DNA sequence: TAAAAAATCATCTTTTTTAATGATTACGTC
DNA sequence: GACGTAATCATTAAAAAAGATGATTTTTTA
């Protein structure tokens, strides 16, 4: 019984690369590809692959959202996250939304095969690099509260404390408190460093 | 006479994708690939391809810098920029540093072939999407000067004006001037927005 | 080489952020 | 129901950034 594989990625070269890597694998059945979330969902109405390789950055919606939808509609399909970035926040998000594994786009053929076979069996798979990055002592970035995240986003948009307080219906001192805990949690010296770190970690 | 093609990209899947797309083209000679700038330069010491497909994001240095170096050392080689992003700033930068063309990673085989043939003949090539984006009214982001970029980087690292002035051996008012022009050019209301925009545009 | 652009410095004012401390209320979990 | 965390608000002061204007010296580039 072959493993049906489907790929969703907005870059044709990447799709072609994966197809080329996997084309001689007799245990796999290349079911096709989609370059956006919509056509992926259309495909799934007609066919049910065993494994979907899913890029986290898609033109119409994020891979994270698509992953969630796919898992709700077709729980049997194993989703394997795929991206160029090695960022805890994104990976964690992807896994929380039903992905069974995560590989980077510089993965070798062997890694990719191992990942596909693993998730098809229902086993979790992370590529080596992803594992290493997840092993790093978790900085406090993951522990941002809901409110702090709201404030962070507004700061990044360029709002001042006064504007944020108005928008969130809280007092300026409160905004300041959140601001201070954000600086602490991100180990940032000031706003610039905060936004810089937060953006790179995918929190913004 | 075949066109010698070399690819520099840090993602194995992309390399494989390009190779697969081009493998049946009899007019091309696949000379190999590199996954970072260093090994690209090593390769060029031994062989001279006609065209290099060069990703703008490399692990060891930016494709923009690599492009500059390659053109200095081997002016005859045509460099074709390659990336997932369609951003004027990056494209312009790449072209200013000697690239003859620019295609996105979702290019089709036909586009890619046309691009390679064009730049090999010394003709400029932009993919359709790139052309469209270049036609848009240019925001001022492209015009960041060398000094402004230095200041921007230090701001993002969390340095204050005083610290920056010390580091760059300039006065605090001067740092302030650069800071203000950065805010203008990025159309940012404050530091937070500046760093946010700059990071997303790849300037940091 | 002349014009344009970049880089430099200055002064002064206002706004915003950061720091330091302390405290109350709400909420979910064990 | 106790406990910890999150969320809220307050006061005061110092540091930093932002805004407005003007001006000189290098560099680049047409």
Coordinates of C-alpha atoms (C1' of nucleotides) in Angstrom, one line a residue:
Chain A
X1 CA 0.0 0.0 0.0
X2 CA 1.6 3.2 -1.2
X3 CA 1.6 6.4 0.8
X4 CA -0.4 9.1 -1.0
X5 CA 1.5 12.4 -0.8
X6 CA 0.2 15.9 -1.6
X7 CA 2.2 19.1 -1.5
X8 CA 1.0 22.7 -0.8
X9 CA 3.5 25.4 -1.4
X10 CA 3.3 28.7 -3.2
X11 CA 6.7 28.2 -4.9
X12 CA 6.7 26.2 -8.0
X13 CA 10.4 25.5 -7.7
X14 CA 9.9 24.0 -4.3
X15 CA 7.1 21.7 -5.4
X16 CA 9.2 20.6 -8.4
X17 CA 12.1 20.0 -6.0
X18 CA 10.1 17.8 -3.7
X19 CA 8.6 15.9 -6.7
X20 CA 12.0 15.4 -8.1
X21 CA 13.3 14.1 -4.8
X22 CA 10.5 11.7 -4.3
X23 CA 9.8 10.6 -7.8
X24 CA 11.7 7.4 -7.6
X25 CA 10.3 6.3 -4.3
X26 CA 8.2 3.2 -5.0
X27 CA 6.5 3.4 -1.6
X28 CA 5.1 6.8 -2.4
X29 CA 2.2 7.9 -4.6
X30 CA 2.5 11.5 -5.8
X31 CA -1.0 12.7 -5.7
X32 CA -0.4 16.2 -6.9
X33 CA 0.2 19.7 -5.5
X34 CA -1.5 23.0 -4.8
X35 CA -0.1 26.5 -4.7
X36 CA -2.6 27.9 -2.3
X37 CA -5.0 27.0 0.5
X38 CA -8.1 27.2 -1.6
X39 CA -7.1 24.7 -4.3
X40 CA -5.7 22.4 -1.6
X41 CA -9.2 22.3 0.0
X42 CA -10.8 21.7 -3.4
X43 CA -8.5 18.8 -4.0
X44 CA -9.3 17.3 -0.7
X45 CA -13.0 17.2 -1.6
X46 CA -12.2 14.7 -4.3
X47 CA -9.1 12.8 -3.0
X48 CA -7.7 11.9 0.3
X49 CA -3.9 11.7 0.5
X50 CA -2.2 10.1 3.5
X51 CA 0.3 12.9 4.0
X52 CA 0.2 16.6 3.1
X53 CA 3.5 18.5 3.0
X54 CA 2.3 22.0 3.9
X55 CA 4.3 25.3 3.7
X56 CA 3.5 27.6 6.5
X57 CA 3.5 30.7 4.2
X58 CA 0.7 30.6 1.7
X59 CA -0.7 33.5 -0.3
X60 CA -4.3 33.2 0.7
X61 CA -4.0 32.0 4.3
X62 CA -1.4 30.9 6.7
X63 CA -0.4 27.2 6.7
X64 CA -1.3 27.2 10.3
X65 CA -4.9 28.0 9.6
X66 CA -5.0 25.6 6.7
X67 CA -3.6 22.9 8.9
X68 CA -6.3 23.5 11.5
X69 CA -9.0 23.3 8.8
X70 CA -7.7 20.2 7.2
X71 CA -7.4 18.4 10.5
X72 CA -11.0 19.2 11.4
X73 CA -12.3 18.1 8.0
X74 CA -10.0 15.1 7.5
X75 CA -8.5 13.9 10.8
X76 CA -6.9 10.9 9.2
X77 CA -4.6 13.0 7.0
X78 CA -1.2 13.5 8.5
X79 CA 0.2 17.1 8.0
X80 CA 3.9 17.7 7.8
X81 CA 4.8 21.4 8.2
X82 CA 7.4 22.8 5.8
X83 CA 9.2 26.1 5.9
X84 CA 12.4 28.0 5.5
X85 CA 12.2 29.3 9.0
X86 CA 13.3 27.5 12.1
X87 CA 11.3 29.3 14.7
X88 CA 9.9 27.9 17.9
X89 CA 6.9 30.0 17.9
X90 CA 5.8 29.0 14.4
X91 CA 6.6 25.3 14.9
X92 CA 4.8 25.2 18.2
X93 CA 1.8 26.9 16.6
X94 CA 1.8 24.4 13.7
X95 CA 2.0 21.4 16.1
X96 CA -0.7 22.8 18.3
X97 CA -3.0 23.0 15.3
X98 CA -2.6 19.4 14.3
X99 CA 0.6 19.0 12.4
X100 CA 2.5 15.8 13.2
X101 CA 5.9 16.9 12.1
X102 CA 8.0 19.7 10.8
X103 CA 10.9 19.9 8.3
X104 CA 12.9 22.7 6.9
X105 CA 13.2 23.3 3.2
X106 CA 16.9 22.5 3.2
X107 CA 16.1 18.9 4.3
X108 CA 17.7 16.1 2.5
X109 CA 15.8 13.4 0.6
X110 CA 16.5 11.0 3.5
X111 CA 15.1 13.3 6.1
X112 CA 12.1 14.0 4.0
X113 CA 11.4 10.3 3.5
X114 CA 11.8 9.6 7.2
X115 CA 9.5 12.4 8.0
X116 CA 6.8 11.2 5.6
X117 CA 7.0 7.6 6.8
X118 CA 6.9 8.7 10.4
X119 CA 3.9 10.9 10.3
X120 CA 2.0 8.5 8.1
X121 CA 2.4 6.0 10.9
X122 CA 1.1 8.6 13.3
X123 CA 4.5 9.3 14.8
X124 CA 5.7 12.7 15.5
X125 CA 8.7 13.9 13.4
X126 CA 11.0 16.8 13.7
X127 CA 14.1 17.4 11.6
X128 CA 17.4 17.5 13.4
X129 CA 17.7 21.3 13.1
X130 CA 14.2 21.8 14.4
X131 CA 14.8 19.5 17.3
X132 CA 18.0 21.5 18.2
X133 CA 16.2 24.7 18.1
X134 CA 13.4 23.3 20.3
X135 CA 15.9 22.0 22.8
X136 CA 17.3 25.4 23.5
X137 CA 16.4 26.7 26.9
X138 CA 13.0 28.2 26.3
X139 CA 13.3 31.9 26.7
X140 CA 10.3 33.5 28.3
X141 CA 8.9 34.4 24.9
X142 CA 6.4 31.7 24.9
X143 CA 5.0 32.9 28.2
X144 CA 3.6 36.1 26.9
X145 CA 0.1 36.6 28.1
X146 CA -2.9 37.4 25.9
X147 CA -2.9 41.0 27.0
X148 CA 0.8 41.4 26.6
X149 CA 0.6 40.1 23.0
X150 CA -2.2 42.7 22.3
X151 CA 0.0 45.5 23.6
X152 CA 3.0 44.2 21.8
X153 CA 1.2 44.2 18.5
X154 CA 0.0 47.8 19.0
X155 CA 3.5 48.9 20.0
X156 CA 4.8 47.4 16.8
X157 CA 2.1 49.3 14.8
X158 CA 3.6 52.5 16.2
X159 CA 0.9 53.4 18.8
X160 CA 2.0 55.3 21.9
X161 CA 1.0 54.3 25.4
X162 CA -1.8 56.9 25.4
X163 CA -3.2 55.5 22.1
X164 CA -2.9 51.9 23.3
X165 CA -4.7 52.8 26.6
X166 CA -7.5 54.3 24.6
X167 CA -7.7 51.4 22.2
X168 CA -7.8 48.7 24.9
X169 CA -9.8 50.7 27.4
X170 CA -7.2 50.5 30.1
X171 CA -5.1 53.2 31.8
X172 CA -1.7 54.4 30.7
X173 CA 0.0 53.0 33.8
X174 CA -1.4 49.6 32.9
X175 CA 0.0 49.8 29.4
X176 CA 3.3 50.7 31.0
X177 CA 3.2 47.6 33.2
X178 CA 2.6 45.4 30.2
X179 CA 5.3 47.1 28.4
X180 CA 7.8 46.5 31.2
X181 CA 7.0 42.9 31.4
X182 CA 7.4 42.6 27.7
X183 CA 10.9 44.1 27.9
X184 CA 11.7 41.7 30.7
X185 CA 10.4 38.6 29.0
X186 CA 12.1 39.4 25.7
X187 CA 15.2 40.5 27.6
X188 CA 15.2 43.7 25.6
X189 CA 16.8 47.0 26.7
X190 CA 14.2 49.2 24.9
X191 CA 11.4 49.3 22.4
X192 CA 13.6 48.9 19.4
X193 CA 15.2 45.8 20.7
X194 CA 11.9 44.4 21.8
X195 CA 10.3 44.8 18.4
X196 CA 13.4 43.5 16.7
X197 CA 13.5 40.4 18.8
X198 CA 9.7 39.8 18.7
X199 CA 9.6 40.1 15.0
X200 CA 12.4 37.7 14.5
X201 CA 10.8 35.2 16.8
X202 CA 7.5 35.5 14.9
X203 CA 5.6 37.0 17.8
X204 CA 4.6 40.0 15.7
Chain B
X1 CA 27.6 26.1 -27.3
X2 CA 25.8 25.3 -24.1
X3 CA 25.0 27.8 -21.4
X4 CA 26.8 26.9 -18.1
X5 CA 24.4 27.3 -15.2
X6 CA 25.3 27.3 -11.5
X7 CA 22.8 27.7 -8.6
X8 CA 23.4 29.2 -5.2
X9 CA 20.6 28.6 -2.7
X10 CA 20.6 27.4 0.9
X11 CA 17.5 25.3 0.4
X12 CA 18.2 21.9 -1.0
X13 CA 14.6 21.5 -2.2
X14 CA 14.9 24.6 -4.3
X15 CA 18.1 23.5 -5.9
X16 CA 16.6 20.2 -6.7
X17 CA 13.5 21.9 -8.1
X18 CA 15.6 24.0 -10.5
X19 CA 17.7 21.1 -11.5
X20 CA 14.6 19.1 -12.2
X21 CA 13.1 21.9 -14.2
X22 CA 16.2 22.4 -16.3
X23 CA 17.5 18.9 -16.7
X24 CA 16.0 18.2 -20.1
X25 CA 17.1 21.5 -21.6
X26 CA 19.7 20.6 -24.2
X27 CA 20.9 24.2 -24.5
X28 CA 21.9 24.3 -20.8
X29 CA 24.8 22.7 -19.0
X30 CA 24.2 22.1 -15.3
X31 CA 27.5 22.9 -13.7
X32 CA 26.5 22.3 -10.1
X33 CA 25.2 24.1 -7.0
X34 CA 26.3 25.7 -3.7
X35 CA 24.3 26.2 -0.5
X36 CA 26.3 29.1 0.7
X37 CA 28.4 32.0 -0.5
X38 CA 31.8 30.5 0.5
X39 CA 31.4 27.4 -1.5
X40 CA 30.1 29.3 -4.4
X41 CA 33.3 31.4 -4.4
X42 CA 35.4 28.3 -4.1
X43 CA 33.6 26.8 -7.1
X44 CA 34.3 29.9 -9.2
X45 CA 38.0 29.5 -8.6
X46 CA 37.9 26.3 -10.6
X47 CA 35.1 26.8 -13.1
X48 CA 33.4 29.7 -14.7
X49 CA 29.6 29.3 -15.4
X50 CA 27.9 31.6 -17.8
X51 CA 24.9 32.2 -15.5
X52 CA 24.5 32.0 -11.8
X53 CA 21.1 31.8 -10.2
X54 CA 21.6 33.4 -6.9
X55 CA 19.3 33.4 -3.9
X56 CA 19.3 36.7 -2.0
X57 CA 19.1 35.0 1.4
X58 CA 22.2 33.0 2.1
X59 CA 23.3 31.7 5.5
X60 CA 26.8 33.2 5.5
X61 CA 26.3 36.5 3.6
X62 CA 23.5 38.2 1.7
X63 CA 23.1 37.4 -1.9
X64 CA 23.5 41.1 -2.6
X65 CA 27.0 41.1 -1.2
X66 CA 27.9 37.9 -3.0
X67 CA 26.6 39.3 -6.2
X68 CA 28.9 42.3 -5.9
X69 CA 31.9 40.1 -5.2
X70 CA 31.2 37.8 -8.0
X71 CA 30.8 40.6 -10.5
X72 CA 34.1 42.2 -9.3
X73 CA 36.0 39.0 -9.7
X74 CA 34.3 37.6 -12.8
X75 CA 32.6 40.4 -14.7
X76 CA 31.7 38.0 -17.5
X77 CA 29.3 35.9 -15.4
X78 CA 25.7 36.9 -15.6
X79 CA 23.9 36.9 -12.2
X80 CA 20.2 36.2 -12.0
X81 CA 18.7 37.1 -8.7
X82 CA 16.3 34.6 -7.1
X83 CA 14.0 34.9 -4.1
X84 CA 10.7 34.4 -2.6
X85 CA 10.1 38.0 -1.9
X86 CA 9.0 40.6 -4.4
X87 CA 10.3 43.7 -2.8
X88 CA 11.6 46.7 -4.7
X89 CA 14.3 47.5 -2.2
X90 CA 15.9 44.1 -2.5
X91 CA 15.5 43.9 -6.2
X92 CA 16.9 47.3 -6.8
X93 CA 19.8 46.6 -4.5
X94 CA 20.5 43.4 -6.3
X95 CA 20.5 45.1 -9.7
X96 CA 22.7 47.9 -8.5
X97 CA 25.2 45.4 -7.5
X98 CA 25.5 43.8 -10.9
X99 CA 22.6 41.3 -11.2
X100 CA 21.2 41.3 -14.7
X101 CA 17.8 39.9 -13.9
X102 CA 15.5 38.8 -11.1
X103 CA 13.0 36.0 -10.9
X104 CA 10.8 34.7 -8.1
X105 CA 10.8 31.2 -6.8
X106 CA 7.3 30.6 -8.1
X107 CA 8.5 31.2 -11.6
X108 CA 7.5 28.6 -14.2
X109 CA 10.0 26.7 -16.3
X110 CA 9.4 28.9 -19.3
X111 CA 10.0 32.1 -17.3
X112 CA 13.2 30.6 -15.9
X113 CA 14.5 29.6 -19.3
X114 CA 13.7 33.0 -20.8
X115 CA 15.5 34.7 -17.9
X116 CA 18.6 32.5 -18.2
X117 CA 18.8 33.0 -22.0
X118 CA 18.3 36.7 -21.7
X119 CA 20.9 37.4 -19.1
X120 CA 23.4 35.1 -20.8
X121 CA 23.0 37.4 -23.8
X122 CA 23.6 40.4 -21.6
X123 CA 20.0 41.5 -21.6
X124 CA 18.1 42.5 -18.5
X125 CA 15.3 40.2 -17.4
X126 CA 12.6 40.7 -14.8
X127 CA 9.8 38.3 -14.3
X128 CA 6.3 39.7 -14.8
X129 CA 5.4 39.9 -11.2
X130 CA 8.7 41.7 -10.5
X131 CA 8.0 44.2 -13.3
X132 CA 4.6 44.9 -11.9
X133 CA 5.9 45.6 -8.4
X134 CA 8.6 47.8 -9.8
X135 CA 6.0 49.9 -11.6
X136 CA 4.3 50.8 -8.3
X137 CA 5.1 54.2 -7.0
X138 CA 8.4 53.7 -5.2
X139 CA 8.2 54.2 -1.5
X140 CA 11.3 55.8 -0.1
X141 CA 12.6 52.7 1.4
X142 CA 15.1 52.1 -1.3
X143 CA 17.0 55.2 -0.7
X144 CA 18.5 54.4 2.7
X145 CA 22.1 55.5 2.7
X146 CA 25.0 53.4 4.0
X147 CA 25.2 55.5 7.2
X148 CA 21.5 55.3 7.8
X149 CA 21.6 51.6 7.5
X150 CA 24.4 51.4 10.1
X151 CA 22.4 53.5 12.4
X152 CA 19.3 51.5 11.8
X153 CA 21.1 48.3 12.7
X154 CA 22.4 49.7 15.9
X155 CA 18.9 51.0 16.8
X156 CA 17.5 47.6 16.2
X157 CA 20.2 46.2 18.6
X158 CA 18.8 48.4 21.3
X159 CA 21.6 51.0 21.4
X160 CA 20.6 54.5 22.4
X161 CA 21.6 57.6 20.5
X162 CA 24.5 58.2 22.9
X163 CA 25.8 54.7 22.5
X164 CA 25.4 54.9 18.7
X165 CA 27.3 58.2 18.6
X166 CA 30.1 56.7 20.5
X167 CA 30.2 53.6 18.4
X168 CA 30.2 55.5 15.1
X169 CA 32.4 58.4 16.3
X170 CA 29.8 60.9 15.5
X171 CA 27.8 63.4 17.6
X172 CA 24.5 62.7 19.2
X173 CA 22.7 65.3 17.0
X174 CA 24.0 63.6 13.9
X175 CA 22.6 60.3 15.1
X176 CA 19.4 62.1 15.6
X177 CA 19.4 63.4 12.1
X178 CA 19.9 59.9 10.7
X179 CA 17.2 58.6 12.9
X180 CA 14.8 61.2 11.7
X181 CA 15.5 60.5 8.0
X182 CA 15.0 56.8 8.7
X183 CA 11.6 57.6 10.2
X184 CA 10.7 59.6 7.2
X185 CA 11.9 57.1 4.6
X186 CA 10.1 54.2 6.3
X187 CA 7.1 56.4 6.9
X188 CA 7.2 55.4 10.5
X189 CA 5.7 57.3 13.4
X190 CA 8.3 56.1 15.9
X191 CA 11.1 53.7 16.6
X192 CA 8.8 50.7 17.2
X193 CA 7.1 51.2 13.8
X194 CA 10.5 51.8 12.2
X195 CA 12.0 48.5 13.4
X196 CA 8.8 46.7 12.6
X197 CA 8.7 47.9 9.0
X198 CA 12.4 47.6 8.5
X199 CA 12.5 44.0 9.8
X200 CA 9.6 43.0 7.6
X201 CA 11.3 44.6 4.6
X202 CA 14.5 42.8 5.3
X203 CA 16.5 45.9 6.0
X204 CA 17.5 44.6 9.4
Chain C
dT1 C1' 33.5 70.6 -12.6
dA2 C1' 29.1 71.9 -11.0
dA3 C1' 25.0 70.2 -8.9
dA4 C1' 22.9 66.9 -5.9
dA5 C1' 23.1 63.9 -2.2
dA6 C1' 25.1 62.5 2.1
dA7 C1' 27.0 63.2 6.4
dT8 C1' 28.0 66.1 9.8
dC9 C1' 26.9 69.3 14.0
dA10 C1' 24.0 72.7 16.9
dT11 C1' 20.0 74.4 19.8
dC12 C1' 15.8 74.2 21.9
dT13 C1' 11.1 72.2 23.1
dT14 C1' 7.8 68.6 23.6
dT15 C1' 6.5 64.1 23.9
dT16 C1' 7.3 59.5 25.1
dT17 C1' 9.5 55.9 27.3
dT18 C1' 11.8 53.8 31.1
dA19 C1' 12.6 53.0 36.1
dA20 C1' 11.4 52.3 40.8
dT21 C1' 7.7 51.0 44.1
dG22 C1' 3.5 49.7 45.7
dA23 C1' -1.1 48.0 45.7
dT24 C1' -5.8 46.0 44.5
dT25 C1' -8.9 43.0 41.9
dA26 C1' -10.1 39.1 39.0
dC27 C1' -9.6 34.4 37.6
dG28 C1' -8.4 29.7 37.1
dT29 C1' -6.3 25.6 39.3
dC30 C1' -5.1 22.3 42.6
Chain D
dG1 C1' -11.0 27.9 49.5
dA2 C1' -6.1 29.0 49.2
dC3 C1' -2.6 30.3 46.0
dG4 C1' -0.4 32.0 42.0
dT5 C1' -0.8 34.6 38.0
dA6 C1' -2.8 38.1 35.2
dA7 C1' -4.6 42.4 34.9
dT8 C1' -5.5 46.5 36.7
dC9 C1' -4.1 51.4 38.5
dA10 C1' -1.1 55.1 40.9
dT11 C1' 2.9 58.4 41.7
dT12 C1' 7.2 60.4 40.8
dA13 C1' 11.5 61.1 38.4
dA14 C1' 15.0 60.5 35.0
dA15 C1' 16.3 59.2 30.4
dA16 C1' 15.5 59.0 25.7
dA17 C1' 13.3 60.1 21.5
dA18 C1' 11.0 63.1 18.3
dG19 C1' 10.0 67.7 16.2
dA20 C1' 11.4 72.0 14.3
dT21 C1' 15.2 74.8 12.0
dG22 C1' 19.4 75.9 10.2
dA23 C1' 24.0 75.3 8.6
dT24 C1' 28.6 73.3 7.0
dT25 C1' 31.5 69.9 4.9
dT26 C1' 32.3 65.9 2.2
dT27 C1' 31.1 62.6 -1.4
dT28 C1' 28.8 61.1 -5.5
dT29 C1' 27.4 61.5 -9.7
dA30 C1' 25.6 63.5 -13.9

